Amino acid sequence: MADPKENVLMEKIVSLCKRRGFVFQSSEIYGGINGFWDYGPLGAELKRNVKELWWNTMTRMREDVAGLEATIIMSPKIWEASGHVATFSDPMIDCKTCKGRFRADQINDISCPQKPSKMVSECAGEKTAPRPFNLMLQTYVGPIQSEENIAYLRPETAQAIFAQFKNVLETSRQKVPFGIAQVGKAFRNEVTPRNFTFRSREFEQMELEFFIKPDEVVEAISGSVATPAAAGHPGEPQPNWGWQLWHQYWVEERVRFYEGIGLDRSTLGFHIQTPEELAHYARATTDILFKFPFSKVDEQGNVKGDELEGIAARSDFDLSQHERFSGKTMGIFDEELRTAWGKLPKEKQDDLWRRYYQARKNYLEKSGVKPEDAEKDATEDANGLAKGQYIPHVIEPSAGVDRLILALIANAFTEVTDTDDKGKSETRVVMKFHPRVAPVKAGVMPLLKNKPELVKKALAVRDLLRPWMNVYYDDAGSIGRRYARQDEAGTPYCVTVDFETLGEKPELLDTVTIRHRDDGKQERLAIGELRDWLLARGR
Ligand code: ATP
């Protein structure tokens, strides 16, 4: 369990989130609804910034990724093909005494809802045997609530990407390797939503499916497959990269993203899934963890963290499943492969053919295809190599927006104690958000509210900045109070219009004071430079 001291921190964070308008309980006036959260004015801005940064980093700043925005409700066949209808479930147990309902694999971690002061493991009540509970939220499409009209709210954004793979490939003029990115809502009827927004029933995901050539194809084209030589970022992608290097590349790219928005590597952790944890089709999965205030502390005092994002090497499972279930081909034609194949010595062709055949046969058999059909289909698939045909493999970096927001809030939360001239101390909160994610980029304020020239100039500065970034105009109370308010909102800079701005000292005409949140340092800057100065730091 987390150290009790740390849970006090979590309580402070939850209370700040409500007090300052980061996160509210959904439907609060009706007593709330478990597992659903709303983002208030500051939270909404923070979330927007995070999603926009992700989108820009993953699509606009890259040549090899295209975007998608698909519907939340899709054909239920998608969820049959993906395996969600059959297997997307958690083991659920009930306590016959307290009537609590729990995930069997978390029974020792959580409080009993009926007796919040008690841990479940202390609740001696007899438990039912675990039974699978499907996490997909169900609805009906059309006026009749019948079996054939059942549809699901998507439990992940990824499947739409696979289902639209061919359309995006054809319209974006991309070639494998390339990726498709999507940000959007996902829904899971979690048995026990908990840890504030960490495990919600409605949440948002930011997912990339990055399609790569199977290793056999890379080998046919490049002669051999490069494998990881060292830990860390492997550098610019190369044509001879196999799935392992692509996987390593995406783990490191994602860590860079987190570092770029203020989550230092020391705040992160990693979990490499064991062969027992991996899905049968997955080659490897690395989870990037964040050390949340509620994360467990082990006997040595180390905190491993809880999952922010999973980066999975999913082989060609998803596209293959959709090919089988829809009857539409998901394979692609690669001229480079066709040409390269023709030039390979016979033994090499046979070797690659055999390996590809084996991989396809394994997949088909594990997916329930009869052995004789699996052999036939795998033979056809392997014969496709000579014609330049194959089903791409995929690397999937899949991140949760809400978990990241919570991580950013926990990471930013800092208490500082100020002591005034009379020796009176006051502890207050400074939210040290990285300027790139900060909900408000600059507070704009006239030194005094009752001096029309100051107010007029300050409003002009606000209007100058407003089309470019979120700014907050504040003229209420002492300047110290106003700074403190912005510190609590996490605003990295405050811009103050004072008498010098108006030309009290002619050399300072049209300059403003910039006050830095984290060290209180102040400097002067010309109004004409202000916009670019702030954009350089906050974008
Ligand atoms: P967990 O093991 O914590 O349930 P998961 O491995 O099932 O998560 P994925 O299916 O890999 O999660 O989803 C990708 C990402 O979506 C997760 O890393 C997480 O950030 C986010 N996510 C998943 N479930 C939830 C949830 N219930 N609430 C908030 N975010 C979630």
PDB file of N, CA and C and ligand atoms in Angstrom, residues 88 90 103 106 135 155-156 188 190 197-207 273 287-288 307-310 396 398-404, ligand 1:
ATOM      1  N   PHE A  88     -12.612  -9.437 -23.327  1.00  0.00           N
ATOM      2  CA  PHE A  88     -12.254  -8.196 -22.631  1.00  0.00           C
ATOM      3  C   PHE A  88     -12.991  -8.138 -21.297  1.00  0.00           C
ATOM      4  N   ASP A  90     -12.649  -8.661 -16.774  1.00  0.00           N
ATOM      5  CA  ASP A  90     -11.856  -8.786 -15.554  1.00  0.00           C
ATOM      6  C   ASP A  90     -12.527  -9.830 -14.677  1.00  0.00           C
ATOM      7  N   ARG A 103     -12.415  -6.595  -8.134  1.00  0.00           N
ATOM      8  CA  ARG A 103     -11.627  -7.332  -9.110  1.00  0.00           C
ATOM      9  C   ARG A 103     -10.782  -8.327  -8.337  1.00  0.00           C
ATOM     10  N   GLN A 106      -7.243  -7.602  -7.577  1.00  0.00           N
ATOM     11  CA  GLN A 106      -6.891  -6.419  -6.785  1.00  0.00           C
ATOM     12  C   GLN A 106      -7.404  -6.544  -5.354  1.00  0.00           C
ATOM     13  N   LEU A 135     -16.017  -5.719 -19.777  1.00  0.00           N
ATOM     14  CA  LEU A 135     -15.892  -4.299 -19.445  1.00  0.00           C
ATOM     15  C   LEU A 135     -16.522  -3.372 -20.478  1.00  0.00           C
ATOM     16  N   PRO A 155     -14.168   0.492 -26.265  1.00  0.00           N
ATOM     17  CA  PRO A 155     -13.330   0.401 -25.064  1.00  0.00           C
ATOM     18  C   PRO A 155     -11.898   0.865 -25.343  1.00  0.00           C
ATOM     19  N   GLU A 156     -11.587   1.160 -26.593  1.00  0.00           N
ATOM     20  CA  GLU A 156     -10.278   1.701 -26.969  1.00  0.00           C
ATOM     21  C   GLU A 156     -10.444   2.372 -28.325  1.00  0.00           C
ATOM     22  N   ARG A 188     -14.952   2.065 -20.382  1.00  0.00           N
ATOM     23  CA  ARG A 188     -14.802   0.710 -19.814  1.00  0.00           C
ATOM     24  C   ARG A 188     -15.602   0.671 -18.522  1.00  0.00           C
ATOM     25  N   GLU A 190     -15.381  -0.371 -15.656  1.00  0.00           N
ATOM     26  CA  GLU A 190     -14.423  -0.871 -14.672  1.00  0.00           C
ATOM     27  C   GLU A 190     -15.160  -1.370 -13.430  1.00  0.00           C
ATOM     28  N   THR A 197      -9.003  10.098 -10.960  1.00  0.00           N
ATOM     29  CA  THR A 197      -9.292   9.871 -12.384  1.00  0.00           C
ATOM     30  C   THR A 197      -8.482   8.720 -12.979  1.00  0.00           C
ATOM     31  N   PHE A 198      -7.592   8.121 -12.177  1.00  0.00           N
ATOM     32  CA  PHE A 198      -6.669   7.115 -12.731  1.00  0.00           C
ATOM     33  C   PHE A 198      -7.418   5.969 -13.383  1.00  0.00           C
ATOM     34  N   ARG A 199      -8.414   5.463 -12.707  1.00  0.00           N
ATOM     35  CA  ARG A 199      -9.223   4.387 -13.307  1.00  0.00           C
ATOM     36  C   ARG A 199     -10.665   4.874 -13.399  1.00  0.00           C
ATOM     37  N   SER A 200     -11.010   5.399 -14.558  1.00  0.00           N
ATOM     38  CA  SER A 200     -12.353   5.949 -14.771  1.00  0.00           C
ATOM     39  C   SER A 200     -13.139   5.018 -15.683  1.00  0.00           C
ATOM     40  N   ARG A 201     -14.432   5.299 -15.797  1.00  0.00           N
ATOM     41  CA  ARG A 201     -15.249   4.482 -16.710  1.00  0.00           C
ATOM     42  C   ARG A 201     -15.381   5.160 -18.078  1.00  0.00           C
ATOM     43  N   GLU A 202     -15.210   6.470 -18.081  1.00  0.00           N
ATOM     44  CA  GLU A 202     -15.145   7.210 -19.350  1.00  0.00           C
ATOM     45  C   GLU A 202     -13.824   7.961 -19.311  1.00  0.00           C
ATOM     46  N   PHE A 203     -13.018   7.800 -20.346  1.00  0.00           N
ATOM     47  CA  PHE A 203     -11.710   8.448 -20.348  1.00  0.00           C
ATOM     48  C   PHE A 203     -11.289   8.691 -21.788  1.00  0.00           C
ATOM     49  N   GLU A 204     -10.143   9.306 -21.958  1.00  0.00           N
ATOM     50  CA  GLU A 204      -9.665   9.560 -23.322  1.00  0.00           C
ATOM     51  C   GLU A 204      -8.330   8.874 -23.541  1.00  0.00           C
ATOM     52  N   GLN A 205      -8.143   8.442 -24.769  1.00  0.00           N
ATOM     53  CA  GLN A 205      -6.878   7.809 -25.135  1.00  0.00           C
ATOM     54  C   GLN A 205      -6.213   8.573 -26.270  1.00  0.00           C
ATOM     55  N   MET A 206      -4.904   8.456 -26.335  1.00  0.00           N
ATOM     56  CA  MET A 206      -4.131   8.999 -27.463  1.00  0.00           C
ATOM     57  C   MET A 206      -3.350   7.800 -27.984  1.00  0.00           C
ATOM     58  N   GLU A 207      -3.758   7.307 -29.154  1.00  0.00           N
ATOM     59  CA  GLU A 207      -3.156   6.057 -29.632  1.00  0.00           C
ATOM     60  C   GLU A 207      -2.553   6.220 -31.014  1.00  0.00           C
ATOM     61  N   GLN A 273       6.559  -6.357 -19.790  1.00  0.00           N
ATOM     62  CA  GLN A 273       5.667  -7.487 -19.517  1.00  0.00           C
ATOM     63  C   GLN A 273       6.399  -8.816 -19.671  1.00  0.00           C
ATOM     64  N   ASP A 287       5.472  -0.976 -20.509  1.00  0.00           N
ATOM     65  CA  ASP A 287       4.589   0.054 -19.953  1.00  0.00           C
ATOM     66  C   ASP A 287       5.450   1.175 -19.392  1.00  0.00           C
ATOM     67  N   ILE A 288       5.067   2.414 -19.704  1.00  0.00           N
ATOM     68  CA  ILE A 288       5.718   3.558 -19.061  1.00  0.00           C
ATOM     69  C   ILE A 288       4.853   3.920 -17.859  1.00  0.00           C
ATOM     70  N   GLU A 307       0.712   2.548 -14.500  1.00  0.00           N
ATOM     71  CA  GLU A 307       0.778   2.718 -15.965  1.00  0.00           C
ATOM     72  C   GLU A 307       0.187   4.031 -16.499  1.00  0.00           C
ATOM     73  N   LEU A 308       1.020   4.713 -17.275  1.00  0.00           N
ATOM     74  CA  LEU A 308       0.577   5.892 -18.025  1.00  0.00           C
ATOM     75  C   LEU A 308       0.264   5.486 -19.456  1.00  0.00           C
ATOM     76  N   GLU A 309       1.114   4.620 -19.967  1.00  0.00           N
ATOM     77  CA  GLU A 309       1.067   4.273 -21.392  1.00  0.00           C
ATOM     78  C   GLU A 309       1.664   2.891 -21.597  1.00  0.00           C
ATOM     79  N   GLY A 310       1.112   2.160 -22.552  1.00  0.00           N
ATOM     80  CA  GLY A 310       1.699   0.869 -22.911  1.00  0.00           C
ATOM     81  C   GLY A 310       2.187   0.924 -24.347  1.00  0.00           C
ATOM     82  N   GLU A 396       2.293  -0.305 -31.134  1.00  0.00           N
ATOM     83  CA  GLU A 396       1.199   0.529 -30.637  1.00  0.00           C
ATOM     84  C   GLU A 396       1.567   1.279 -29.356  1.00  0.00           C
ATOM     85  N   SER A 398       0.106   3.441 -26.709  1.00  0.00           N
ATOM     86  CA  SER A 398      -1.267   3.751 -26.325  1.00  0.00           C
ATOM     87  C   SER A 398      -1.274   4.437 -24.962  1.00  0.00           C
ATOM     88  N   ALA A 399      -1.665   5.722 -24.964  1.00  0.00           N
ATOM     89  CA  ALA A 399      -1.573   6.511 -23.728  1.00  0.00           C
ATOM     90  C   ALA A 399      -2.947   6.979 -23.290  1.00  0.00           C
ATOM     91  N   GLY A 400      -3.112   7.181 -21.992  1.00  0.00           N
ATOM     92  CA  GLY A 400      -4.364   7.705 -21.451  1.00  0.00           C
ATOM     93  C   GLY A 400      -4.211   9.183 -21.140  1.00  0.00           C
ATOM     94  N   VAL A 401      -5.138   9.995 -21.663  1.00  0.00           N
ATOM     95  CA  VAL A 401      -5.052  11.444 -21.416  1.00  0.00           C
ATOM     96  C   VAL A 401      -5.250  11.744 -19.930  1.00  0.00           C
ATOM     97  N   ASP A 402      -6.278  11.124 -19.354  1.00  0.00           N
ATOM     98  CA  ASP A 402      -6.637  11.468 -17.974  1.00  0.00           C
ATOM     99  C   ASP A 402      -5.547  11.074 -16.976  1.00  0.00           C
ATOM    100  N   ARG A 403      -4.926   9.923 -17.236  1.00  0.00           N
ATOM    101  CA  ARG A 403      -3.824   9.522 -16.341  1.00  0.00           C
ATOM    102  C   ARG A 403      -2.660  10.492 -16.468  1.00  0.00           C
ATOM    103  N   LEU A 404      -2.431  10.976 -17.675  1.00  0.00           N
ATOM    104  CA  LEU A 404      -1.339  11.925 -17.866  1.00  0.00           C
ATOM    105  C   LEU A 404      -1.662  13.250 -17.179  1.00  0.00           C
TER     106      LEU A 404
HETATM  107  P1  ATP B   1      -4.822  -1.119 -16.721  1.00  0.00           P
HETATM  108  O1  ATP B   1      -3.972  -2.357 -16.691  1.00  0.00           O
HETATM  109  O2  ATP B   1      -4.346  -0.041 -15.794  1.00  0.00           O
HETATM  110  O3  ATP B   1      -6.298  -1.407 -16.622  1.00  0.00           O
HETATM  111  P2  ATP B   1      -4.660  -1.377 -19.510  1.00  0.00           P
HETATM  112  O4  ATP B   1      -3.344  -2.052 -19.673  1.00  0.00           O
HETATM  113  O5  ATP B   1      -5.908  -2.156 -19.608  1.00  0.00           O
HETATM  114  O6  ATP B   1      -4.646  -0.495 -18.183  1.00  0.00           O
HETATM  115  P3  ATP B   1      -4.691  -0.310 -22.115  1.00  0.00           P
HETATM  116  O7  ATP B   1      -5.809  -1.141 -22.572  1.00  0.00           O
HETATM  117  O8  ATP B   1      -3.309  -0.651 -22.555  1.00  0.00           O
HETATM  118  O9  ATP B   1      -4.728  -0.171 -20.536  1.00  0.00           O
HETATM  119  O10 ATP B   1      -5.027   1.209 -22.456  1.00  0.00           O
HETATM  120  C1  ATP B   1      -4.041   2.146 -22.813  1.00  0.00           C
HETATM  121  C2  ATP B   1      -4.029   3.325 -21.871  1.00  0.00           C
HETATM  122  O11 ATP B   1      -5.348   3.831 -21.666  1.00  0.00           O
HETATM  123  C3  ATP B   1      -3.519   3.003 -20.477  1.00  0.00           C
HETATM  124  O12 ATP B   1      -2.113   3.045 -20.424  1.00  0.00           O
HETATM  125  C4  ATP B   1      -4.136   4.116 -19.672  1.00  0.00           C
HETATM  126  O13 ATP B   1      -3.352   5.307 -19.722  1.00  0.00           O
HETATM  127  C5  ATP B   1      -5.456   4.368 -20.353  1.00  0.00           C
HETATM  128  N1  ATP B   1      -6.537   3.717 -19.616  1.00  0.00           N
HETATM  129  C6  ATP B   1      -6.916   2.425 -19.689  1.00  0.00           C
HETATM  130  N2  ATP B   1      -7.941   2.180 -18.871  1.00  0.00           N
HETATM  131  C7  ATP B   1      -8.215   3.361 -18.245  1.00  0.00           C
HETATM  132  C8  ATP B   1      -9.184   3.758 -17.282  1.00  0.00           C
HETATM  133  N3  ATP B   1     -10.085   2.903 -16.801  1.00  0.00           N
HETATM  134  N4  ATP B   1      -9.175   5.042 -16.862  1.00  0.00           N
HETATM  135  C9  ATP B   1      -8.284   5.924 -17.352  1.00  0.00           C
HETATM  136  N5  ATP B   1      -7.364   5.602 -18.263  1.00  0.00           N
HETATM  137  C10 ATP B   1      -7.325   4.339 -18.719  1.00  0.00           C
END
